Amino acid sequence: MGRKEDNIEKATKLIEKPEKIRNMGIAAHIDHGKTTLSDNLIAGAGMMSEELAGKQLMLDFDEQEQARGITINAATASMVHGFGDNEYLINLIDTPGHVDFGGDVTRAMRAVDGAIIVVDAVEGVMPQTETVIRQALRERVKPVLFINKVDRLINELKLNGDEMQKRFLKIITDVNRLLGKYSPPEFRDSWQVNVQDGRVAFGSAYHNWAISVPAMATYKITFKDIVDMVREGKQKELAKKAQLHKIILDMVIKHLPNPKEAQKYRIPQIWKGDIESPIGKAMANCSYDGPVSMMITKIIVDPHAGEIAVGRVFSGVLRKGSELYVSLAGNTKYKVQLLSMMVGPDRISVDEMAAGNIAAVVGLKAAIAGSTVSSIPDMDPFEPMQHYTDPVVTLAI
Ligand code: GDP
């Protein structure tokens, strides 16, 4: 069995273990490296060729490969990552931050419980960094920080160690100021990022390496070693010693919540129905017993399957053949004709999708992005998603 097939098999086994799932997004100001990081994580986890990842603009590749890149960017990609003695299913949901700025970012944020905020080490915190942090926190999505393009500080700006430290400190302070400003009050302190516990990683998404303070001990590498290797043109070697996907996915597993933990505090924010009702309880507990509830975050169009509704299952178990109601579509029931998960760029057909997962469903014809889907006819819909424009624009209004 190839690595990819092996991963697919493992992924389908993890969908019923919520404590082993992380639903996360990557959010950044334009050009700070979100796409490069996403591609390299997926490739590192064995789901896409490493040559292709992050080099889309530079390489000439065939149409199918290009189409795959687009598929990845279109919705979600699941990866399996080993951490300690366990394997985890990481669902990376694309949060299109730039072109289609606004609604789509917020919708994607609804599906995730955690986010990697990417900040370019050269540019620092920019207006859209603030916007995406605000979007994430409004949805009670917990952040970690990746400071990207560190190779440029070394090779282009030729900074020394002290100067680099100063830059990192400024970025971390700026990010924490925003986290302090927009975090839900109960997480204002505990969601601040810090270097010591590993909620901040540094690296180069393009050159495929990263490091964090705890990882320096685990992988036996110092910051000085890294700087020396980059200066000496040994980034390929560095990418083997301090692998981007390992360090970033370790950080995700360790510091971002699983759906069971997250739904407890997220549901009261994103759904205003009766939390003591059967569906309210099922969602707050991410329970498999109880009614199905799902929020559609995106509709994608597949040349073979037609319209596919992608979204987060918050309670119950979605089954092929189930009949479900779609908000604003009256009492009509829609049959789940095909159910799948996206593993890397591939859509894998499954029979069941349990609470806490991201599912792709064919058959929910009335669904649009933002629809509430449920096995009960009168479920209170999820809160509409509010999106923010750039702070600069907000100030001008
Ligand atoms: P996005 O707009 O946030 O998705 O950013 P991209 O991933 O498209 O990256 C923007 C540009 O920065 C591209 O030209 C990338 O090749 C480049 N880039 C991304 N990460 C790095 C990095 O770590 N180092 C360097 N030198 N360039 C990078």
Short mmCIF file of C-alpha atoms and ligand atoms in Angstrom, two decimals:
data_model
loop_
_atom_site.label_atom_id
_atom_site.label_comp_id
_atom_site.label_asym_id
_atom_site.label_seq_id
_atom_site.Cartn_x
_atom_site.Cartn_y
_atom_site.Cartn_z
CA MET A 1 0.00 0.00 0.00
CA GLY A 2 1.38 3.45 -0.88
CA ARG A 3 1.72 6.15 1.74
CA LYS A 4 -1.28 7.99 0.40
CA GLU A 5 -3.54 4.90 0.43
CA ASP A 6 -2.30 4.06 3.88
CA ASN A 7 -3.21 7.58 5.03
CA ILE A 8 -6.66 7.31 3.52
CA GLU A 9 -7.30 4.10 5.39
CA LYS A 10 -6.08 5.61 8.66
CA ALA A 11 -8.13 8.76 8.12
CA THR A 12 -11.37 6.86 7.68
CA LYS A 13 -10.69 5.05 10.96
CA LEU A 14 -10.15 8.28 12.89
CA ILE A 15 -13.46 9.92 12.02
CA GLU A 16 -15.13 8.33 15.02
CA LYS A 17 -12.52 9.43 17.55
CA PRO A 18 -13.21 13.10 18.27
CA GLU A 19 -10.31 13.45 20.69
CA LYS A 20 -8.01 12.53 17.78
CA ILE A 21 -9.44 15.16 15.43
CA ARG A 22 -8.36 18.75 14.89
CA ASN A 23 -10.32 21.02 12.58
CA MET A 24 -8.19 23.98 11.67
CA GLY A 25 -7.71 26.80 9.23
CA ILE A 26 -4.78 28.96 8.16
CA ALA A 27 -5.36 32.68 8.13
CA ALA A 28 -3.08 35.43 6.92
CA HIS A 29 -2.65 38.77 5.26
CA ILE A 30 -2.23 38.41 1.50
CA ASP A 31 1.14 37.02 0.37
CA HIS A 32 2.25 36.09 3.87
CA GLY A 33 2.42 32.43 2.79
CA LYS A 34 -0.89 30.76 3.55
CA THR A 35 -1.01 28.79 0.28
CA THR A 36 2.62 27.73 0.48
CA LEU A 37 2.15 26.55 4.06
CA SER A 38 -1.08 24.65 3.26
CA ASP A 39 0.48 22.89 0.29
CA ASN A 40 3.60 21.93 2.17
CA LEU A 41 1.65 20.57 5.13
CA ILE A 42 -0.45 18.42 2.82
CA ALA A 43 2.62 17.26 0.91
CA GLY A 44 4.58 16.60 4.11
CA ALA A 45 1.78 14.45 5.43
CA GLY A 46 2.13 12.38 2.27
CA MET A 47 -0.98 13.55 0.49
CA MET A 48 0.57 15.41 -2.45
CA SER A 49 3.89 15.32 -4.26
CA GLU A 50 6.45 17.42 -2.39
CA GLU A 51 7.88 18.78 -5.63
CA LEU A 52 4.52 20.29 -6.46
CA ALA A 53 3.77 21.81 -3.10
CA GLY A 54 4.28 25.52 -2.79
CA LYS A 55 5.91 25.79 -6.17
CA GLN A 56 2.78 26.13 -8.23
CA LEU A 57 3.74 29.46 -9.64
CA MET A 58 7.18 28.30 -10.63
CA LEU A 59 6.68 24.86 -12.01
CA ASP A 60 5.21 23.81 -15.24
CA PHE A 61 2.89 20.96 -14.53
CA ASP A 62 0.05 19.22 -16.26
CA GLU A 63 -3.53 20.26 -16.09
CA GLN A 64 -4.62 17.54 -13.74
CA GLU A 65 -2.02 18.51 -11.17
CA GLN A 66 -3.03 22.11 -11.49
CA ALA A 67 -6.65 21.14 -11.05
CA ARG A 68 -5.61 19.34 -7.88
CA GLY A 69 -4.05 22.49 -6.51
CA ILE A 70 -7.32 24.23 -7.11
CA THR A 71 -9.27 21.43 -5.45
CA ILE A 72 -7.12 21.73 -2.38
CA ASN A 73 -7.72 25.43 -2.23
CA ALA A 74 -11.40 24.97 -2.83
CA ALA A 75 -12.50 23.31 0.34
CA THR A 76 -10.80 20.98 2.77
CA ALA A 77 -7.97 18.52 2.96
CA SER A 78 -7.54 15.93 5.66
CA MET A 79 -4.19 14.65 6.81
CA VAL A 80 -3.06 11.98 9.21
CA HIS A 81 -0.22 12.90 11.54
CA GLY A 82 1.50 10.85 14.22
CA PHE A 83 2.22 12.60 17.52
CA GLY A 84 3.51 10.72 20.54
CA ASP A 85 2.08 7.23 20.31
CA ASN A 86 -1.10 8.30 18.56
CA GLU A 87 -2.31 9.22 15.13
CA TYR A 88 -4.50 12.23 14.54
CA LEU A 89 -6.80 13.35 11.78
CA ILE A 90 -6.19 16.96 10.89
CA ASN A 91 -8.82 18.61 8.74
CA LEU A 92 -7.41 21.69 7.12
CA ILE A 93 -10.19 23.95 5.90
CA ASP A 94 -9.23 26.55 3.38
CA THR A 95 -9.98 30.04 4.55
CA PRO A 96 -9.81 32.17 1.42
CA GLY A 97 -8.70 35.41 2.90
CA HIS A 98 -7.84 37.61 0.02
CA VAL A 99 -9.67 37.50 -3.28
CA ASP A 100 -13.04 36.60 -1.92
CA PHE A 101 -12.43 38.51 1.23
CA GLY A 102 -15.09 38.48 3.88
CA GLY A 103 -17.95 36.00 3.78
CA ASP A 104 -15.96 32.95 2.81
CA VAL A 105 -13.38 33.48 5.52
CA THR A 106 -16.04 33.71 8.16
CA ARG A 107 -17.85 30.66 6.88
CA ALA A 108 -14.67 28.61 6.93
CA MET A 109 -13.99 29.84 10.46
CA ARG A 110 -17.34 28.41 11.54
CA ALA A 111 -16.14 24.93 10.53
CA VAL A 112 -12.87 25.02 12.48
CA ASP A 113 -11.90 25.11 16.14
CA GLY A 114 -8.37 26.39 15.74
CA ALA A 115 -6.33 28.53 13.37
CA ILE A 116 -2.71 29.07 12.46
CA ILE A 117 -2.19 32.80 12.04
CA VAL A 118 0.63 33.29 9.54
CA VAL A 119 2.65 36.49 9.70
CA ASP A 120 5.43 37.37 7.28
CA ALA A 121 8.57 38.09 9.32
CA VAL A 122 9.60 40.89 6.96
CA GLU A 123 6.27 42.72 6.79
CA GLY A 124 4.98 42.02 10.28
CA VAL A 125 1.34 42.33 11.33
CA MET A 126 -0.74 43.93 8.54
CA PRO A 127 -4.39 45.10 8.30
CA GLN A 128 -5.74 41.73 7.12
CA THR A 129 -3.88 40.00 9.94
CA GLU A 130 -6.08 41.99 12.29
CA THR A 131 -9.19 41.17 10.27
CA VAL A 132 -8.57 37.42 10.22
CA ILE A 133 -7.72 37.35 13.93
CA ARG A 134 -10.94 39.18 14.66
CA GLN A 135 -12.92 36.77 12.46
CA ALA A 136 -11.39 33.76 14.18
CA LEU A 137 -11.98 35.03 17.68
CA ARG A 138 -15.55 35.97 17.00
CA GLU A 139 -16.17 32.33 16.16
CA ARG A 140 -14.21 31.27 19.26
CA VAL A 141 -11.50 29.74 17.15
CA LYS A 142 -8.28 29.36 19.10
CA PRO A 143 -5.10 30.72 17.49
CA VAL A 144 -1.45 29.69 17.26
CA LEU A 145 1.17 31.74 15.42
CA PHE A 146 3.55 30.89 12.58
CA ILE A 147 6.14 33.53 11.73
CA ASN A 148 7.00 32.81 8.10
CA LYS A 149 9.71 33.86 5.63
CA VAL A 150 12.43 33.81 8.29
CA ASP A 151 14.85 32.83 5.49
CA ARG A 152 14.46 36.35 4.14
CA LEU A 153 15.52 37.94 7.43
CA ILE A 154 18.73 35.94 7.21
CA ASN A 155 19.56 35.95 3.51
CA GLU A 156 18.08 39.21 2.26
CA LEU A 157 17.94 41.53 5.24
CA LYS A 158 21.10 39.99 6.71
CA LEU A 159 19.92 40.52 10.27
CA ASN A 160 21.95 39.29 13.21
CA GLY A 161 20.48 37.22 16.04
CA ASP A 162 19.54 40.21 18.20
CA GLU A 163 17.84 42.02 15.36
CA MET A 164 15.86 38.92 14.52
CA GLN A 165 14.78 38.46 18.12
CA LYS A 166 13.55 42.05 18.18
CA ARG A 167 11.44 41.47 15.09
CA PHE A 168 9.94 38.29 16.46
CA LEU A 169 9.15 40.01 19.73
CA LYS A 170 7.43 42.88 17.94
CA ILE A 171 5.28 40.46 15.89
CA ILE A 172 4.36 38.40 18.95
CA THR A 173 3.53 41.53 20.93
CA ASP A 174 1.40 42.90 18.08
CA VAL A 175 -0.45 39.59 17.71
CA ASN A 176 -1.03 39.34 21.46
CA ARG A 177 -2.35 42.89 21.53
CA LEU A 178 -4.94 41.88 18.91
CA LEU A 179 -5.72 38.67 20.78
CA GLY A 180 -6.23 40.72 23.93
CA LYS A 181 -8.52 43.10 22.07
CA TYR A 182 -10.73 40.53 20.33
CA SER A 183 -10.61 37.33 22.42
CA PRO A 184 -13.75 36.23 24.22
CA PRO A 185 -13.32 37.53 27.80
CA GLU A 186 -12.85 34.06 29.31
CA PHE A 187 -9.92 33.35 26.95
CA ARG A 188 -8.29 36.77 27.03
CA ASP A 189 -5.34 35.50 29.05
CA SER A 190 -5.18 31.83 28.18
CA TRP A 191 -5.23 32.39 24.41
CA GLN A 192 -2.24 34.73 24.38
CA VAL A 193 0.53 33.06 22.36
CA ASN A 194 3.97 32.54 23.80
CA VAL A 195 7.25 31.19 22.60
CA GLN A 196 8.13 29.03 25.58
CA ASP A 197 5.17 26.67 25.48
CA GLY A 198 5.34 26.27 21.71
CA ARG A 199 2.35 28.26 20.54
CA VAL A 200 4.64 30.21 18.25
CA ALA A 201 6.65 28.57 15.47
CA PHE A 202 9.15 30.23 13.14
CA GLY A 203 10.30 29.11 9.74
CA SER A 204 10.10 29.16 6.02
CA ALA A 205 7.05 27.63 4.40
CA TYR A 206 8.72 27.99 1.02
CA HIS A 207 11.89 26.18 2.05
CA ASN A 208 9.91 23.69 4.10
CA TRP A 209 11.45 24.09 7.56
CA ALA A 210 10.17 25.36 10.89
CA ILE A 211 11.11 25.43 14.54
CA SER A 212 9.59 26.21 17.91
CA VAL A 213 11.17 26.39 21.35
CA PRO A 214 9.97 22.91 22.47
CA ALA A 215 10.91 21.49 19.04
CA MET A 216 14.51 22.73 19.46
CA ALA A 217 14.89 20.27 22.33
CA THR A 218 13.00 17.44 20.62
CA TYR A 219 14.84 17.74 17.32
CA LYS A 220 18.17 18.74 18.90
CA ILE A 221 18.72 21.90 16.94
CA THR A 222 19.41 25.45 18.12
CA PHE A 223 18.36 28.72 16.57
CA LYS A 224 22.01 29.40 15.84
CA ASP A 225 22.28 26.11 13.92
CA ILE A 226 19.32 27.20 11.83
CA VAL A 227 20.72 30.62 11.05
CA ASP A 228 24.07 29.08 10.13
CA MET A 229 22.46 26.53 7.84
CA VAL A 230 20.37 29.13 6.05
CA ARG A 231 23.43 31.38 5.63
CA GLU A 232 25.43 28.47 4.27
CA GLY A 233 22.77 27.63 1.70
CA LYS A 234 21.80 24.39 3.44
CA GLN A 235 18.04 24.88 3.60
CA LYS A 236 17.39 21.51 1.93
CA GLU A 237 19.28 19.81 4.73
CA LEU A 238 17.48 21.96 7.29
CA ALA A 239 14.14 20.93 5.80
CA LYS A 240 15.02 17.34 6.70
CA LYS A 241 16.15 18.13 10.25
CA ALA A 242 13.38 20.52 11.21
CA GLN A 243 10.52 19.42 8.99
CA LEU A 244 7.85 22.05 8.51
CA HIS A 245 4.89 19.70 8.58
CA LYS A 246 6.04 17.86 11.69
CA ILE A 247 6.67 20.97 13.74
CA ILE A 248 3.52 22.74 12.63
CA LEU A 249 1.23 19.73 12.96
CA ASP A 250 2.72 18.88 16.38
CA MET A 251 1.85 22.44 17.43
CA VAL A 252 -1.68 22.04 16.07
CA ILE A 253 -2.26 18.79 17.93
CA LYS A 254 -0.78 20.02 21.18
CA HIS A 255 -2.32 23.48 21.33
CA LEU A 256 -5.51 23.52 19.29
CA PRO A 257 -8.64 21.93 20.78
CA ASN A 258 -10.36 18.79 19.63
CA PRO A 259 -14.03 19.15 18.60
CA LYS A 260 -15.33 17.76 21.88
CA GLU A 261 -13.48 20.38 23.92
CA ALA A 262 -14.23 23.20 21.50
CA GLN A 263 -17.94 22.62 20.95
CA LYS A 264 -18.62 23.13 24.66
CA TYR A 265 -17.74 26.81 24.44
CA ARG A 266 -18.36 27.38 20.73
CA ILE A 267 -21.94 26.17 20.49
CA PRO A 268 -23.43 28.82 22.83
CA GLN A 269 -21.74 31.43 20.63
CA ILE A 270 -22.75 30.11 17.21
CA TRP A 271 -26.20 28.76 18.02
CA LYS A 272 -28.80 30.58 20.08
CA GLY A 273 -31.35 27.77 20.54
CA ASP A 274 -32.07 26.06 23.85
CA ILE A 275 -28.81 24.53 25.02
CA GLU A 276 -30.76 22.19 27.34
CA SER A 277 -32.79 20.73 24.45
CA PRO A 278 -31.72 17.31 23.07
CA ILE A 279 -30.05 18.92 20.06
CA GLY A 280 -28.44 21.65 22.20
CA LYS A 281 -26.95 19.04 24.51
CA ALA A 282 -25.87 16.80 21.63
CA MET A 283 -24.02 19.69 20.00
CA ALA A 284 -22.37 20.98 23.19
CA ASN A 285 -21.11 17.45 23.87
CA CYS A 286 -20.23 16.66 20.25
CA SER A 287 -22.37 13.59 20.80
CA TYR A 288 -23.06 10.80 18.31
CA ASP A 289 -26.35 9.99 19.98
CA GLY A 290 -28.91 12.59 19.23
CA PRO A 291 -30.14 14.50 16.23
CA VAL A 292 -27.86 15.30 13.31
CA SER A 293 -26.84 18.94 12.98
CA MET A 294 -24.51 20.32 10.37
CA MET A 295 -23.62 23.74 9.10
CA ILE A 296 -22.80 24.08 5.42
CA THR A 297 -19.80 26.32 4.86
CA LYS A 298 -19.23 25.87 1.15
CA ILE A 299 -20.81 24.47 -1.99
CA ILE A 300 -18.35 23.05 -4.48
CA VAL A 301 -19.15 21.88 -7.96
CA ASP A 302 -17.66 18.58 -9.02
CA PRO A 303 -17.67 17.68 -12.73
CA HIS A 304 -18.95 14.17 -11.89
CA ALA A 305 -20.98 14.45 -8.70
CA GLY A 306 -22.48 17.90 -9.29
CA GLU A 307 -23.08 20.17 -6.32
CA ILE A 308 -21.42 19.06 -3.11
CA ALA A 309 -22.30 20.69 0.20
CA VAL A 310 -19.31 20.81 2.54
CA GLY A 311 -19.68 21.59 6.20
CA ARG A 312 -19.12 20.80 9.83
CA VAL A 313 -21.10 18.08 11.56
CA PHE A 314 -21.78 19.27 15.13
CA SER A 315 -23.90 16.37 16.42
CA GLY A 316 -25.20 12.95 15.52
CA VAL A 317 -23.98 10.66 12.76
CA LEU A 318 -24.61 11.48 9.14
CA ARG A 319 -25.29 8.35 7.08
CA LYS A 320 -25.53 7.63 3.42
CA GLY A 321 -29.27 7.39 2.71
CA SER A 322 -30.28 9.59 5.72
CA GLU A 323 -33.04 12.10 5.07
CA LEU A 324 -32.34 15.57 6.33
CA TYR A 325 -33.96 18.98 6.52
CA VAL A 326 -32.29 22.10 5.21
CA SER A 327 -33.03 25.45 6.86
CA LEU A 328 -35.34 27.75 4.87
CA ALA A 329 -36.42 24.82 2.66
CA GLY A 330 -39.58 24.04 4.58
CA ASN A 331 -40.54 20.49 5.40
CA THR A 332 -38.88 18.89 2.41
CA LYS A 333 -36.44 16.12 3.25
CA TYR A 334 -33.29 15.64 1.22
CA LYS A 335 -31.62 12.28 0.93
CA VAL A 336 -27.87 11.98 1.46
CA GLN A 337 -26.92 10.33 -1.84
CA LEU A 338 -23.17 10.39 -1.44
CA LEU A 339 -21.12 11.10 1.63
CA SER A 340 -17.41 11.70 1.57
CA MET A 341 -14.40 13.14 3.27
CA MET A 342 -11.60 14.94 1.48
CA VAL A 343 -8.25 13.30 2.12
CA GLY A 344 -5.54 15.39 0.52
CA PRO A 345 -6.95 16.31 -2.87
CA ASP A 346 -9.13 13.20 -3.10
CA ARG A 347 -12.76 12.76 -2.17
CA ILE A 348 -13.15 9.46 -0.32
CA SER A 349 -16.57 7.92 -0.12
CA VAL A 350 -17.65 6.88 3.38
CA ASP A 351 -20.89 5.44 4.80
CA GLU A 352 -20.95 7.54 7.96
CA MET A 353 -19.62 10.85 9.17
CA ALA A 354 -19.77 11.51 12.90
CA ALA A 355 -20.03 14.72 14.94
CA GLY A 356 -16.84 16.76 14.97
CA ASN A 357 -15.93 16.05 11.35
CA ILE A 358 -16.07 17.89 8.06
CA ALA A 359 -18.33 16.12 5.58
CA ALA A 360 -18.95 16.54 1.88
CA VAL A 361 -22.53 15.64 0.96
CA VAL A 362 -24.27 15.12 -2.37
CA GLY A 363 -28.06 15.32 -2.34
CA LEU A 364 -28.82 18.38 -0.18
CA LYS A 365 -30.14 20.29 -3.16
CA ALA A 366 -31.56 23.23 -1.23
CA ALA A 367 -28.37 23.85 0.73
CA ILE A 368 -26.34 26.99 0.28
CA ALA A 369 -23.30 28.21 2.20
CA GLY A 370 -24.65 29.11 5.61
CA SER A 371 -27.52 26.54 5.63
CA THR A 372 -28.31 24.59 8.76
CA VAL A 373 -28.91 20.90 8.07
CA SER A 374 -30.62 18.63 10.59
CA SER A 375 -32.47 15.39 11.12
CA ILE A 376 -35.20 17.34 12.94
CA PRO A 377 -37.56 19.58 10.99
CA ASP A 378 -37.59 22.63 13.21
CA MET A 379 -34.02 23.05 14.35
CA ASP A 380 -33.12 26.61 15.24
CA PRO A 381 -30.61 27.65 12.59
CA PHE A 382 -27.01 28.49 13.41
CA GLU A 383 -26.27 32.15 13.92
CA PRO A 384 -25.75 34.04 10.67
CA MET A 385 -22.11 34.70 10.06
CA GLN A 386 -21.03 38.25 10.40
CA HIS A 387 -17.94 39.29 8.57
CA TYR A 388 -15.66 42.19 9.03
CA THR A 389 -13.96 44.27 6.43
CA ASP A 390 -10.42 45.52 6.83
CA PRO A 391 -10.03 47.71 9.90
CA VAL A 392 -8.82 50.49 7.63
CA VAL A 393 -12.10 50.38 5.75
CA THR A 394 -14.09 50.20 8.96
CA LEU A 395 -12.42 53.34 10.21
CA ALA A 396 -13.26 55.17 7.01
CA ILE A 397 -16.98 54.49 7.36
P1 GDP B 1 -0.77 33.71 0.36
O1 GDP B 1 -1.26 34.86 -0.45
O2 GDP B 1 -0.79 34.02 1.84
O3 GDP B 1 -1.44 32.41 0.05
O4 GDP B 1 0.79 33.57 0.03
P2 GDP B 1 1.55 32.55 -0.89
O5 GDP B 1 1.69 31.23 -0.23
O6 GDP B 1 0.98 32.57 -2.26
O7 GDP B 1 2.99 33.22 -0.89
C1 GDP B 1 3.22 34.51 -1.41
C2 GDP B 1 4.62 34.61 -1.98
O8 GDP B 1 5.58 34.46 -0.94
C3 GDP B 1 4.94 33.50 -2.99
O9 GDP B 1 5.74 34.06 -4.01
C4 GDP B 1 5.71 32.49 -2.18
O10 GDP B 1 6.59 31.72 -2.96
C5 GDP B 1 6.46 33.38 -1.20
N1 GDP B 1 6.77 32.70 0.06
C6 GDP B 1 5.90 32.01 0.85
N2 GDP B 1 6.54 31.54 1.93
C7 GDP B 1 7.84 31.95 1.83
C8 GDP B 1 8.99 31.77 2.64
O11 GDP B 1 8.98 31.12 3.69
N3 GDP B 1 10.14 32.36 2.21
C9 GDP B 1 10.22 33.08 1.05
N4 GDP B 1 11.38 33.61 0.73
N5 GDP B 1 9.13 33.25 0.26
C10 GDP B 1 7.97 32.69 0.63
#
